[in-house]
XYZ file of C-alpha atoms in Angstrom:
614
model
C 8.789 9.944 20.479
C 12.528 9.975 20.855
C 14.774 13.185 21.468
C 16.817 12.609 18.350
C 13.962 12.190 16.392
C 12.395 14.995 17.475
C 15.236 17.320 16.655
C 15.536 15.759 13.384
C 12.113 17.176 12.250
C 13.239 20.461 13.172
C 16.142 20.165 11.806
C 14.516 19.245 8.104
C 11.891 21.903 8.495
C 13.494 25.014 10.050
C 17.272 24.105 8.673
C 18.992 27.533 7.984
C 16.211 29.051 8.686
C 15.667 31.935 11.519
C 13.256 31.366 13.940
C 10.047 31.197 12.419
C 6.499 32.335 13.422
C 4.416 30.145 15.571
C 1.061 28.919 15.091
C -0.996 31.256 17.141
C -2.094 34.321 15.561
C -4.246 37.205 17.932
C -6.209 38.952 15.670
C -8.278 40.243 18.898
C -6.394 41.592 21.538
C -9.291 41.772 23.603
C -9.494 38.142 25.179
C -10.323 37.117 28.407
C -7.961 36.958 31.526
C -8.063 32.790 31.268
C -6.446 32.985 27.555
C -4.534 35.806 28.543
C -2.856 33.334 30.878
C -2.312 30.829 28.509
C -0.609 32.508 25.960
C 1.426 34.261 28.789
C 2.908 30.617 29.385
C 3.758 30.071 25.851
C 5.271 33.268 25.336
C 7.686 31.603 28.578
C 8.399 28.188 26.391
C 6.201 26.803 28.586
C 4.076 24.552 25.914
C 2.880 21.655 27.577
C 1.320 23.714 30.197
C -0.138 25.797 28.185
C -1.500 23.149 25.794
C -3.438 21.165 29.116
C -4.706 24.414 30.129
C -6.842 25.310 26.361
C -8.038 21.675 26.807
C -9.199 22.558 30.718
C -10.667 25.542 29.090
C -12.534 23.398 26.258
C -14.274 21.249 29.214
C -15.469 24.356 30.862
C -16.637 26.415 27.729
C -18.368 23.163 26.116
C -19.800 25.847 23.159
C -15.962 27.018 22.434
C -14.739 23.511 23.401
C -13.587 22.923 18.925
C -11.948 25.889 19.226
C -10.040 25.808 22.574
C -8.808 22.455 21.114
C -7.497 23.844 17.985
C -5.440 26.319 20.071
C -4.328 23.399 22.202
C -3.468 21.505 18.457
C -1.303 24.730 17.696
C 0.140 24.927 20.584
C 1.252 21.355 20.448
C 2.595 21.841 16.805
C 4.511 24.778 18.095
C 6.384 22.581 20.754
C 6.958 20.255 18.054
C 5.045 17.407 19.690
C 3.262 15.574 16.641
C 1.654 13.005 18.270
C -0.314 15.062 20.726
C -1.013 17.380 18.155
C -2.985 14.767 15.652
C -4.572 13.408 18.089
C -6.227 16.575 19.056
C -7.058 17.655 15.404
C -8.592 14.405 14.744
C -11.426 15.179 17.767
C -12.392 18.853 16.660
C -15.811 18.784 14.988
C -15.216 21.552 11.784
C -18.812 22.661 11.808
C -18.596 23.917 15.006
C -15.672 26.263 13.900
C -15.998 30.004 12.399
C -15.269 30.644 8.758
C -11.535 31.908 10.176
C -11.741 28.982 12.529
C -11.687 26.316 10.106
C -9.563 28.221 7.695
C -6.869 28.174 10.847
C -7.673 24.122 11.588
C -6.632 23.599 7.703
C -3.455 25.490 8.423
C -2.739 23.527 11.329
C -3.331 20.569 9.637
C -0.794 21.610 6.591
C 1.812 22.135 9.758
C 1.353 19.009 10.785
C 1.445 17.032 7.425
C 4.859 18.937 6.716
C 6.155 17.561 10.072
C 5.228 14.331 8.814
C 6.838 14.631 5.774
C 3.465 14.297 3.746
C 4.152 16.992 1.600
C 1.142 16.029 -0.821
C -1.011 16.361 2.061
C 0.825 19.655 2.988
C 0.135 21.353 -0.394
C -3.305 20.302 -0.804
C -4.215 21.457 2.247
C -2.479 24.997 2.012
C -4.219 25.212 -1.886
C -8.411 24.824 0.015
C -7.251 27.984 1.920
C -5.779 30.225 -0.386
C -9.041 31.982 -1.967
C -10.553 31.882 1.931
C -7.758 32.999 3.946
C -8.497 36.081 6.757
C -5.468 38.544 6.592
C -4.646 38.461 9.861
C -3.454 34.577 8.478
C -1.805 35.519 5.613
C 1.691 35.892 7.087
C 1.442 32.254 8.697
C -0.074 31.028 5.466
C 2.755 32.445 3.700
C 5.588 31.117 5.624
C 3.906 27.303 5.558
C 4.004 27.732 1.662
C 7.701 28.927 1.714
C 8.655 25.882 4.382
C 7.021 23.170 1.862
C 8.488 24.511 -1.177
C 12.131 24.219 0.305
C 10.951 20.810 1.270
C 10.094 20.272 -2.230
C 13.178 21.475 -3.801
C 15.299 18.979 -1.972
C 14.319 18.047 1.328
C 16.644 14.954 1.548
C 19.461 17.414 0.727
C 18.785 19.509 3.743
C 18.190 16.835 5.986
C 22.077 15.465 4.677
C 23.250 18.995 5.554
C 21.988 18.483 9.248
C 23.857 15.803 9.725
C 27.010 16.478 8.170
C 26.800 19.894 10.588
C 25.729 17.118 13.197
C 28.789 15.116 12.980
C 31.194 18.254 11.938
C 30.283 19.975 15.192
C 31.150 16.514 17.228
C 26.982 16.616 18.442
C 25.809 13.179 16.573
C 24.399 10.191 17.700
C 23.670 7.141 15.198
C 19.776 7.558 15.382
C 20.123 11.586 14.715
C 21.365 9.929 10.971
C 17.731 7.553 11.078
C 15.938 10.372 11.872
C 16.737 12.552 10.045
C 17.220 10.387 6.359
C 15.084 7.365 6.971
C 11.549 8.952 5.519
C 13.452 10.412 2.634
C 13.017 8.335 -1.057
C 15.551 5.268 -1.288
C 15.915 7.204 -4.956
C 17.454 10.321 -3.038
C 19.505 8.459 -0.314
C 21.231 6.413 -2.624
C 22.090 9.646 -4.425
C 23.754 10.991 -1.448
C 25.379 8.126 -0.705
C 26.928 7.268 -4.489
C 27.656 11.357 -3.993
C 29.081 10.956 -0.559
C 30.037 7.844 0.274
C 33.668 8.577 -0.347
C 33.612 10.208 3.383
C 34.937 7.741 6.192
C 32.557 9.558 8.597
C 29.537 9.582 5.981
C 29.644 6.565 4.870
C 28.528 4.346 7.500
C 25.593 6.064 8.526
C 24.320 6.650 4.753
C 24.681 2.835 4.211
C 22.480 2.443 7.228
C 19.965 4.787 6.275
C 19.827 2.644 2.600
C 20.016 -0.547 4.057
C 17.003 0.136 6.178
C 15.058 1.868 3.931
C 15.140 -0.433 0.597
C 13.341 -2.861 3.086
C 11.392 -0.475 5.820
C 7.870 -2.095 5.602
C 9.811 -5.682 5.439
C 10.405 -6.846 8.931
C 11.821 -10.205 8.245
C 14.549 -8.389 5.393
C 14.683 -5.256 7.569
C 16.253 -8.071 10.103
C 18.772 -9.153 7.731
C 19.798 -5.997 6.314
C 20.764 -4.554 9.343
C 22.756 -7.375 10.310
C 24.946 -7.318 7.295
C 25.057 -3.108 7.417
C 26.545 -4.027 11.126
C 28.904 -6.951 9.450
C 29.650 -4.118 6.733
C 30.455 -1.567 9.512
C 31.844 -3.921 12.890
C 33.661 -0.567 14.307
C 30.995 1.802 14.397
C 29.661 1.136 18.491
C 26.258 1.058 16.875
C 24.698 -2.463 16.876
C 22.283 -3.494 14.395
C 19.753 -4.489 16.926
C 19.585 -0.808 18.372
C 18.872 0.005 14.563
C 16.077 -2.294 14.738
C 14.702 -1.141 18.249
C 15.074 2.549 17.301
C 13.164 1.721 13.486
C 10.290 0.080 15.511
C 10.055 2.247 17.810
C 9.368 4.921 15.243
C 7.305 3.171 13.603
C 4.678 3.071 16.199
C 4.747 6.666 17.218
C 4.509 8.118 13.447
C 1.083 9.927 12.909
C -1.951 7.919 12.011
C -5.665 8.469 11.526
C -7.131 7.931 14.775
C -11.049 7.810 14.001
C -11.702 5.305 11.385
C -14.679 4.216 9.382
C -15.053 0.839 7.579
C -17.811 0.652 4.944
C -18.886 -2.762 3.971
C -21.264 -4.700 1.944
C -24.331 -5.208 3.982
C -26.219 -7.161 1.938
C -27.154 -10.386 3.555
C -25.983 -12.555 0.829
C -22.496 -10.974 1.603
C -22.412 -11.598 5.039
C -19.730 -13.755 4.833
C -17.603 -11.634 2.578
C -18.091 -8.855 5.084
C -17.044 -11.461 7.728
C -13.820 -11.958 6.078
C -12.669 -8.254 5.429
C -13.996 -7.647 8.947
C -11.973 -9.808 10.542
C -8.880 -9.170 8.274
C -8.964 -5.687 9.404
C -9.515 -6.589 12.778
C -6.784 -8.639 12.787
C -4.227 -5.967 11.908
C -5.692 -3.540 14.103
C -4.675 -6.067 17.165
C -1.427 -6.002 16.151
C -0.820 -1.713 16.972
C 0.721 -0.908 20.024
C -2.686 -0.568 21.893
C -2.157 3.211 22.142
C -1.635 3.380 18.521
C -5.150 1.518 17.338
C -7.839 3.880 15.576
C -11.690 3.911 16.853
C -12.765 1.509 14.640
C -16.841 2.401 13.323
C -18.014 -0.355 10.933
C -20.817 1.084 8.510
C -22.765 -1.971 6.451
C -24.204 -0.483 3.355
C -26.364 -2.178 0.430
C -24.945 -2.566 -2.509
C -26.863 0.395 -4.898
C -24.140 2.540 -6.023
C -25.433 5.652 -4.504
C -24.941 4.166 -1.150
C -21.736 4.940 -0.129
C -22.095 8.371 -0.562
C -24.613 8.686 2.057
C -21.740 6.325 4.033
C -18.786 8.549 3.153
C -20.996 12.070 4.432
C -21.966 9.874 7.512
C -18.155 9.188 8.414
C -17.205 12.811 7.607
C -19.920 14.181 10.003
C -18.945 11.799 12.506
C -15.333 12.771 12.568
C -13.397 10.152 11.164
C -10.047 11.198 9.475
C -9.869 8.201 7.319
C -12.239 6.022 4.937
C -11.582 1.817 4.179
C -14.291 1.144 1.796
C -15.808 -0.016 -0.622
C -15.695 -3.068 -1.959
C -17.957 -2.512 -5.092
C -16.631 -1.552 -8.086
C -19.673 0.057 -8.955
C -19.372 2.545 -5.409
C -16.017 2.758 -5.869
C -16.494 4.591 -9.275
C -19.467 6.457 -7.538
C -17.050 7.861 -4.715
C -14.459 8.894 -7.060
C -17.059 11.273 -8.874
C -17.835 13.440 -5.739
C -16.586 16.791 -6.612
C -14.744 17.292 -3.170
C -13.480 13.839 -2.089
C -11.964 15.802 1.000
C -11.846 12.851 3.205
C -9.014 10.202 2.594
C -9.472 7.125 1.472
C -8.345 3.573 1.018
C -11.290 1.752 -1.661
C -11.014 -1.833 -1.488
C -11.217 -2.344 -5.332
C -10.186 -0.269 -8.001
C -12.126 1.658 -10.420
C -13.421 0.588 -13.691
C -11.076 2.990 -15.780
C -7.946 3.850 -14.398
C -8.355 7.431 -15.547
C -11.263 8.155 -13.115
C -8.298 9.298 -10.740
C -7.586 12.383 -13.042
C -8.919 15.401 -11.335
C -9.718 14.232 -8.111
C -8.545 15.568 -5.702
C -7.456 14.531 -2.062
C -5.472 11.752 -0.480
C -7.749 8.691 -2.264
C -6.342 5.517 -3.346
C -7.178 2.096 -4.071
C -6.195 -2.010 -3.448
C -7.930 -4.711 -5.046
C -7.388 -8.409 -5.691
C -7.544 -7.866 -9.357
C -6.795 -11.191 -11.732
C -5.700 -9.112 -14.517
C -2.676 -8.012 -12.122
C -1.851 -11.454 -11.585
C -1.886 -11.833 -15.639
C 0.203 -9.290 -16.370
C 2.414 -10.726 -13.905
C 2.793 -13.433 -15.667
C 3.149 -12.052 -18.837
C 6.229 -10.306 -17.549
C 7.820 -13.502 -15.899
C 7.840 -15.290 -19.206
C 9.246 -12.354 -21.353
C 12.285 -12.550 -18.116
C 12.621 -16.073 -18.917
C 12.764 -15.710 -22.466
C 9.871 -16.853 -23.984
C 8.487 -15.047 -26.851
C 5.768 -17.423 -28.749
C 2.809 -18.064 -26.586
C -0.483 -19.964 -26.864
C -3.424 -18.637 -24.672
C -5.590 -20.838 -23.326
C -8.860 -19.516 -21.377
C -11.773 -20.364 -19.529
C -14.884 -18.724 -21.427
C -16.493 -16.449 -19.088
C -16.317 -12.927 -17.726
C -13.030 -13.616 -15.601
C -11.239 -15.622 -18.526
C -12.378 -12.727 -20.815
C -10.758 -10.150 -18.494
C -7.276 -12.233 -17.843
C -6.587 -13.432 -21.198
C -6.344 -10.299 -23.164
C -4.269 -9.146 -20.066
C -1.930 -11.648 -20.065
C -1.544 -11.158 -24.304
C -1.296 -7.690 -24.407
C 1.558 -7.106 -21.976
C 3.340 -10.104 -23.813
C 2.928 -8.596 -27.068
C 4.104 -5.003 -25.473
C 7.096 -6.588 -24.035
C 8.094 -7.964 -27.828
C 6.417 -11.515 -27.640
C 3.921 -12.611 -29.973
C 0.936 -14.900 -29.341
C 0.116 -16.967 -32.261
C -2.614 -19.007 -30.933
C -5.908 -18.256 -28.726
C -8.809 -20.363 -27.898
C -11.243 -20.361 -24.993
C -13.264 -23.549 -23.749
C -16.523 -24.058 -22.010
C -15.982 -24.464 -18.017
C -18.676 -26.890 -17.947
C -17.515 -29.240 -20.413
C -14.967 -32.329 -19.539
C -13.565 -33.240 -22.751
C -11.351 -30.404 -24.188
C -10.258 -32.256 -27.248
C -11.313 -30.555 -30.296
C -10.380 -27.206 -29.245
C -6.374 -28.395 -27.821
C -6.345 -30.545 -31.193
C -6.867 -27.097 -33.522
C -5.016 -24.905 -31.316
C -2.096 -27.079 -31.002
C -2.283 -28.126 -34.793
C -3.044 -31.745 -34.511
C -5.538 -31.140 -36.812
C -3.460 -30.403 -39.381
C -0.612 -33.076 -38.887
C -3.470 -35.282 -39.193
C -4.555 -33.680 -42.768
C -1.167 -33.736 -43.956
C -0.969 -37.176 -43.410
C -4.476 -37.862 -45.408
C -2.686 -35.721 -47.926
C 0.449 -37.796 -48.640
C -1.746 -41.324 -48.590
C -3.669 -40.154 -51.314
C -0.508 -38.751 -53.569
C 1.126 -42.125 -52.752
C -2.063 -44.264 -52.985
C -1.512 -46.280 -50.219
C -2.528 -45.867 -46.811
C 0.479 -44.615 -43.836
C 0.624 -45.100 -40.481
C 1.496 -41.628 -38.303
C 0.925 -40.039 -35.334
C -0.570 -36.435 -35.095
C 2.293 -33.916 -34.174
C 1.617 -31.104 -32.473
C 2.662 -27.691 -34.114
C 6.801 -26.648 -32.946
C 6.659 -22.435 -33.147
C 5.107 -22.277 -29.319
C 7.400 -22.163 -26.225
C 4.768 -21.220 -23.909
C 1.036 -21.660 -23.089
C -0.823 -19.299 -20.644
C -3.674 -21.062 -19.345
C -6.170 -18.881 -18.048
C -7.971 -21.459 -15.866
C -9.977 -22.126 -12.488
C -9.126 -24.562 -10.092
C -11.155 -27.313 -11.176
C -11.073 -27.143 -15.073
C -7.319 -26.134 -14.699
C -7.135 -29.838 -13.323
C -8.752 -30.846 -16.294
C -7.215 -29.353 -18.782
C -3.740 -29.665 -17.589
C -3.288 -33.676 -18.112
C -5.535 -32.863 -21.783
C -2.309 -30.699 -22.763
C 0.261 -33.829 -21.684
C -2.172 -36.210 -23.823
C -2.307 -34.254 -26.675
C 1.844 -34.197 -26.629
C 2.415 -30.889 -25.096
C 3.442 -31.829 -22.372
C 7.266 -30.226 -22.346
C 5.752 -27.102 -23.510
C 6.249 -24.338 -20.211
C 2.505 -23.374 -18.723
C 2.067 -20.503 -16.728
C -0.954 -19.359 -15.170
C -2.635 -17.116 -12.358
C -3.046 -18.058 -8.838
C -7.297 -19.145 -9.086
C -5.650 -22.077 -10.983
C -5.369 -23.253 -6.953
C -7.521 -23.148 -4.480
C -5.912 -21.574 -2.211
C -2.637 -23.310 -0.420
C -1.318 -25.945 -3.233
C -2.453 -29.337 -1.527
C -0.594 -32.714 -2.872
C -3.325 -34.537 -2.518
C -5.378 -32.276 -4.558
C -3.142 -30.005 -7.362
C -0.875 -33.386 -8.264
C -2.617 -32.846 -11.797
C -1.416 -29.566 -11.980
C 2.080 -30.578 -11.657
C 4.875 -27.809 -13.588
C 2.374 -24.691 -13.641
C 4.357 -21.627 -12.896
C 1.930 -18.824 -11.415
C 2.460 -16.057 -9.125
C 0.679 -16.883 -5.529
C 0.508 -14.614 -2.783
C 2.867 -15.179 0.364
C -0.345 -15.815 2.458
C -0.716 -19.070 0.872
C 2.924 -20.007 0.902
C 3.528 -21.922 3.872
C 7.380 -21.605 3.883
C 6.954 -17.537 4.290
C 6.351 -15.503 7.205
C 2.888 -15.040 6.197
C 2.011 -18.676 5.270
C 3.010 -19.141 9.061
C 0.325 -16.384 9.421
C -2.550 -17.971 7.869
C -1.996 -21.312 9.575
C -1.876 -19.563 13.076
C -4.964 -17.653 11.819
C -6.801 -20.779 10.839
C -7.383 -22.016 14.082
C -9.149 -19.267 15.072
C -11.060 -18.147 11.798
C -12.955 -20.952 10.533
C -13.591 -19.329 7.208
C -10.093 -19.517 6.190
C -11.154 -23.034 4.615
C -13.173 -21.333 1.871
C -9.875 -19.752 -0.808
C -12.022 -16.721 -1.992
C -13.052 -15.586 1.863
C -9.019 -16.318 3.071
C -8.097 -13.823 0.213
C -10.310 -11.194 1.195
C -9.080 -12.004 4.707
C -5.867 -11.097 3.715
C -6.692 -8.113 1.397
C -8.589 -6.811 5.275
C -5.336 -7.073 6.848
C -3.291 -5.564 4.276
C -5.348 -2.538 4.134
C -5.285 -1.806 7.600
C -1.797 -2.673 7.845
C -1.146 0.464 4.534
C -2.835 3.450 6.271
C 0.164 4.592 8.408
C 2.095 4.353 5.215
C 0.141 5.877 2.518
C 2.166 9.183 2.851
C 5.540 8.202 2.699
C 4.223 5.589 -0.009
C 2.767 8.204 -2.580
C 6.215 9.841 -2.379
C 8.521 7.096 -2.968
C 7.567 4.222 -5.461
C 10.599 2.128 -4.483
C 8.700 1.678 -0.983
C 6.662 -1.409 -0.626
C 5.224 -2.810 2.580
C 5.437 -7.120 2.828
C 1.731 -7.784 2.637
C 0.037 -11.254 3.072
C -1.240 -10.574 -0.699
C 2.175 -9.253 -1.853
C 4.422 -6.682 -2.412
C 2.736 -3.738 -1.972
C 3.701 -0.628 -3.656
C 1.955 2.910 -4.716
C 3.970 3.718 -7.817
C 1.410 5.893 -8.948
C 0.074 7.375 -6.090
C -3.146 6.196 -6.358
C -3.413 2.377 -7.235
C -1.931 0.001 -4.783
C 0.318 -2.300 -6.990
C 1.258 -5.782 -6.293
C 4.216 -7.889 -6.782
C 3.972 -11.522 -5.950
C 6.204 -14.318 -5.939
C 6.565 -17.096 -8.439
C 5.821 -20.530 -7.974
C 6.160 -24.212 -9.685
C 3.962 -27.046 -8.936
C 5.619 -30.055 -7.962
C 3.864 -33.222 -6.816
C 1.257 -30.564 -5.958
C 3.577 -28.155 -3.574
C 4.445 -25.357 -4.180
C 8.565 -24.243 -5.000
C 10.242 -21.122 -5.518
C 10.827 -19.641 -8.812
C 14.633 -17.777 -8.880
């Protein structure tokens, strides 16, 4: 971790403050010479000693070894080294801890989630000890509590006031202004610099900060930004590639759960879905600076509901400090009803109801692959583009029954109106009863009858299809999407805009393959775009994972890798909804703090490839 950085933490958390208590409390005076010794060197400043010698102490007093490592954790925390410090906290087994033990471990754990910046985190963790709390902790406990709240009352306010004292007092570097703004909100750094950015001296550094962190999680934009910041700012002696050294290199040292456990389906007719997540996860965890990568335990569960409890207990008693799992929508609604869900979590589906999230408590959130996102998605892009009279066309099953209302009732929300619905049997070929009633042919055709008989003779006319609809939604598979798409042109509506979700592919558009599906406008993640960074991902990958070949597998792939790739960035996500990391299966964002939202790209099919919608 770099020296600026480091003195920016300080700087946001003790900032006009005097200084403050440290960690280690001694209720007992009475201690032995060895600890006597030790706390002798911190009382000297002398922290890193001091920290190696409690862990020298835990090897040779194995039965106080949980303990001697929490005062090595404090002692860390006190020297300000973060790093060291969660590392240490992640190994300490709590049941091996005293009643005041553990209640100190929780304290030191709210220390170091204020460091971090995870004030969520911070607060919950300070709330658990309140009712428990030994006096002799009260005072430390009391000035933790006083720390967040100034955090919470404007912590990107007193991180602008270090460096505006920072560059008054002529002792600034350009990282000092990274470090010190970059984990703030984009909200609240574009607020200081619309409020500030009138200063000659300010305003450079505050564009920085907003360039970089509109696209943080975005390496390929983070690229560009800063070279148009430095194109902005020529004069400053600060290039845009240091920007982007210094920005990596903090990524990789920020805090991170360090034991982790996977729970997968274990079933053995889910093998290969396992596979897939497995190796997705696997795949992200290769690309951490090899220092940086969690221990990894894989736990393979059946699929009865009750099963992941027993899973989530088994990774709490075996020390992880993080959860990826389930994949069951059924176990992910059984996990959220645990009364404590202390341990956090990222589920790999999301709940039934939304509203299972009220109440619970703890860092526990949720990413799925859901096809209703994708149709609300799409409901959105056509309101954009002006349409406001929509047919909806569906496949009748479980999935077309879920995407189809969806897609309507966003429309309708956003002021558009559909005026026509009809679902059709996946197994049948020939569509043309239904697409003749819903598009009105039907009814051209009766008229016609009509006027022969009031003019007695017989007339020659073709059907026309009704006039009030600018837009049909088809909620379709891949193969009766191919179907039903050249029915549409027959039957005259040809011209009329279709939008639809990205199952009406199989995975990567292929010409010789989607060429029936030709001026469908759907949202498709970037993993199966192959002009995008991650398309060039999945074609790399695809030599090595043979599964790839198989759409369904590839996605969950991708969802494995996106997970992993979130956990560093789940705090500073819950905090700022404007923050979105560039997943393979989209823009990933956590506007509410619990559901991971995704924003994907829009598409038109064109001789069966794939273009970009503006």
């Amino acid at each position: 971790m770099t020296k600026p950085f480091l003195t920016a933490l300080f700087l946001i958390l003790f900032l006009g403050a005097c200084t403050p208590p440290g960690p280690m409390v001694r209720p007992d005076s009475s201690v032995d010479p060895a600890e006597q010794r030790i706390e002798g060197l911190i009382d000297q400043g002398r922290m890193e000693e001091a920290a190696q010698a409690w862990l020298e102490l835990a090897e040779e007093q194995p039965d106080q070894a949980d303990w001697f490592r929490l005062r090595a954790a404090e002692t860390w925390l006190q020297a300000g080294q973060t790093t060291h410090a969660a590392a240490i906290l992640a190994t300490i087994n709590e049941q091996a801890l005293s009643r005041d033990q553990h209640a100190r471990l929780l304290l030191a754990r709210a220390e170091l989630a204020l460091l971090e910046g995870d004030l969520a985190t911070a607060g919950w963790l300070l709330a658990r000890t309140t009712e428990r709390l030994p006096p002799h902790l009260l005072a430390r406990h009391t000035m933790l509590e006083d720390l967040l709240q100034r955090q919470l009352a404007n912590p990107a306010r007193e991180a602008f006031s270090a460096l505006d004292q920072a560059i008054r007092q002529g002792d600034f570097e350009p990282e000092l202004a990274l470090a010190l703004l970059i984990e703030q909100p984009l909200a609240e750094l574009q607020g200081l610099e619309n409020a500030h950015g009138h200063r000659p001296e300010m305003l450079p550094w505050l564009d920085l900060v907003v360039s970089a962190r509109g696209v943080l999680l975005d390496p390929a934009a983070l690229e560009t930004a800063l070279g148009e910041w430095h194109q902005r700012h020529p004069h400053t002696g600060y290039e845009a590639e240091e920007a982007l050294n210094w920005l990596t290199s903090w990524a990789q040292t920020r805090a991170r759960p360090m034991r982790l456990s996977v729970v997968l389906p274990g079933r053995p007719g889910l093998a290969q879905v396992s596979a897939a997540l497995r190796d997705g996860l696997m795949a992200a965890w290769l690309e951490q600076a090899p220092d940086q990568r969690p221990e990894l335990t894989f736990l393979y569960i059946d699929d009865e509901p009750e099963a992941v409890v027993s899973a989530w207990f088994e990774a709490r008693e075996a020390g992880a400090d993080f959860m990826l799992g389930p994949l069951e929508r059924e176990q992910v609604d059984t996990l959220l009803s645990l009364p404590d869900p202390t341990l956090p979590v990222l589920m790999l589906n999301h709940p039934s109801d939304p509203a299972s999230f009220d109440g619970v408590a703890g860092p526990i959130h949720a990413i799925g692959l859901l096809p209703e996102e994708e149709a609300e998605l799409a409901a959105v892009h056509a309101l954009v583009q002006g349409h406001r009279r929509a047919l909806v066309l569906y496949q009748d099953s479980d999935w077309g029954r879920r995407i189809a209302p969806a897609f309507a009732n966003t429309f309708e929300l956003g002021g558009g109106q559909v005026i026509g619905r009809g679902a059709y049997s996946a197994g049948q070929v020939d569509h043309s009863e239904l697409l003749e009633s819903l598009l009105e042919l039907d009814r051209s055709a009766q008229r016609t009858r009509r006027l022969a008989q009031v003019v007695n003779q017989s007339i020659e006319s073709e059907p026309h299809r009704r006039t009030d609809v600018d837009l049909i939604f088809l909620g379709s598979r891949a193969e009766d999407g191919r179907q039903v798409r050249p029915q549409l042109r027959f039957f005259g509506a040809g011209d009329v805009p279709v939008l639809a979700t990205s199952q009406i592919v199989a995975g990567r558009p292929d010409p010789r393959r989607d060429e029936d599906l030709d001026g469908i406008v759907l949202p498709l993640s970037p993993w199966f775009l192959d002009h995008t960074p991650q398309g060039q991902q999945r074609r790399q990958a695809e030599r090595v994972y043979s599964h790839l070949d198989n759409p369904a597998l590839s996605r969950l792939h991708a969802l494995g890798f996106d997970a992993m790739a979130l956990v560093p960035w789940l705090d500073l996500m819950r905090n700022d909804p404007d923050l979105y990391l560039a997943g393979l299966s989209g823009r990933l964002r956590l506007p509410d703090g619990r559901l991971i939202e995704r924003d994907l790209p829009f598409v038109r099919l064109v001789n069966g490839r794939a273009v970009p919608v503006q």
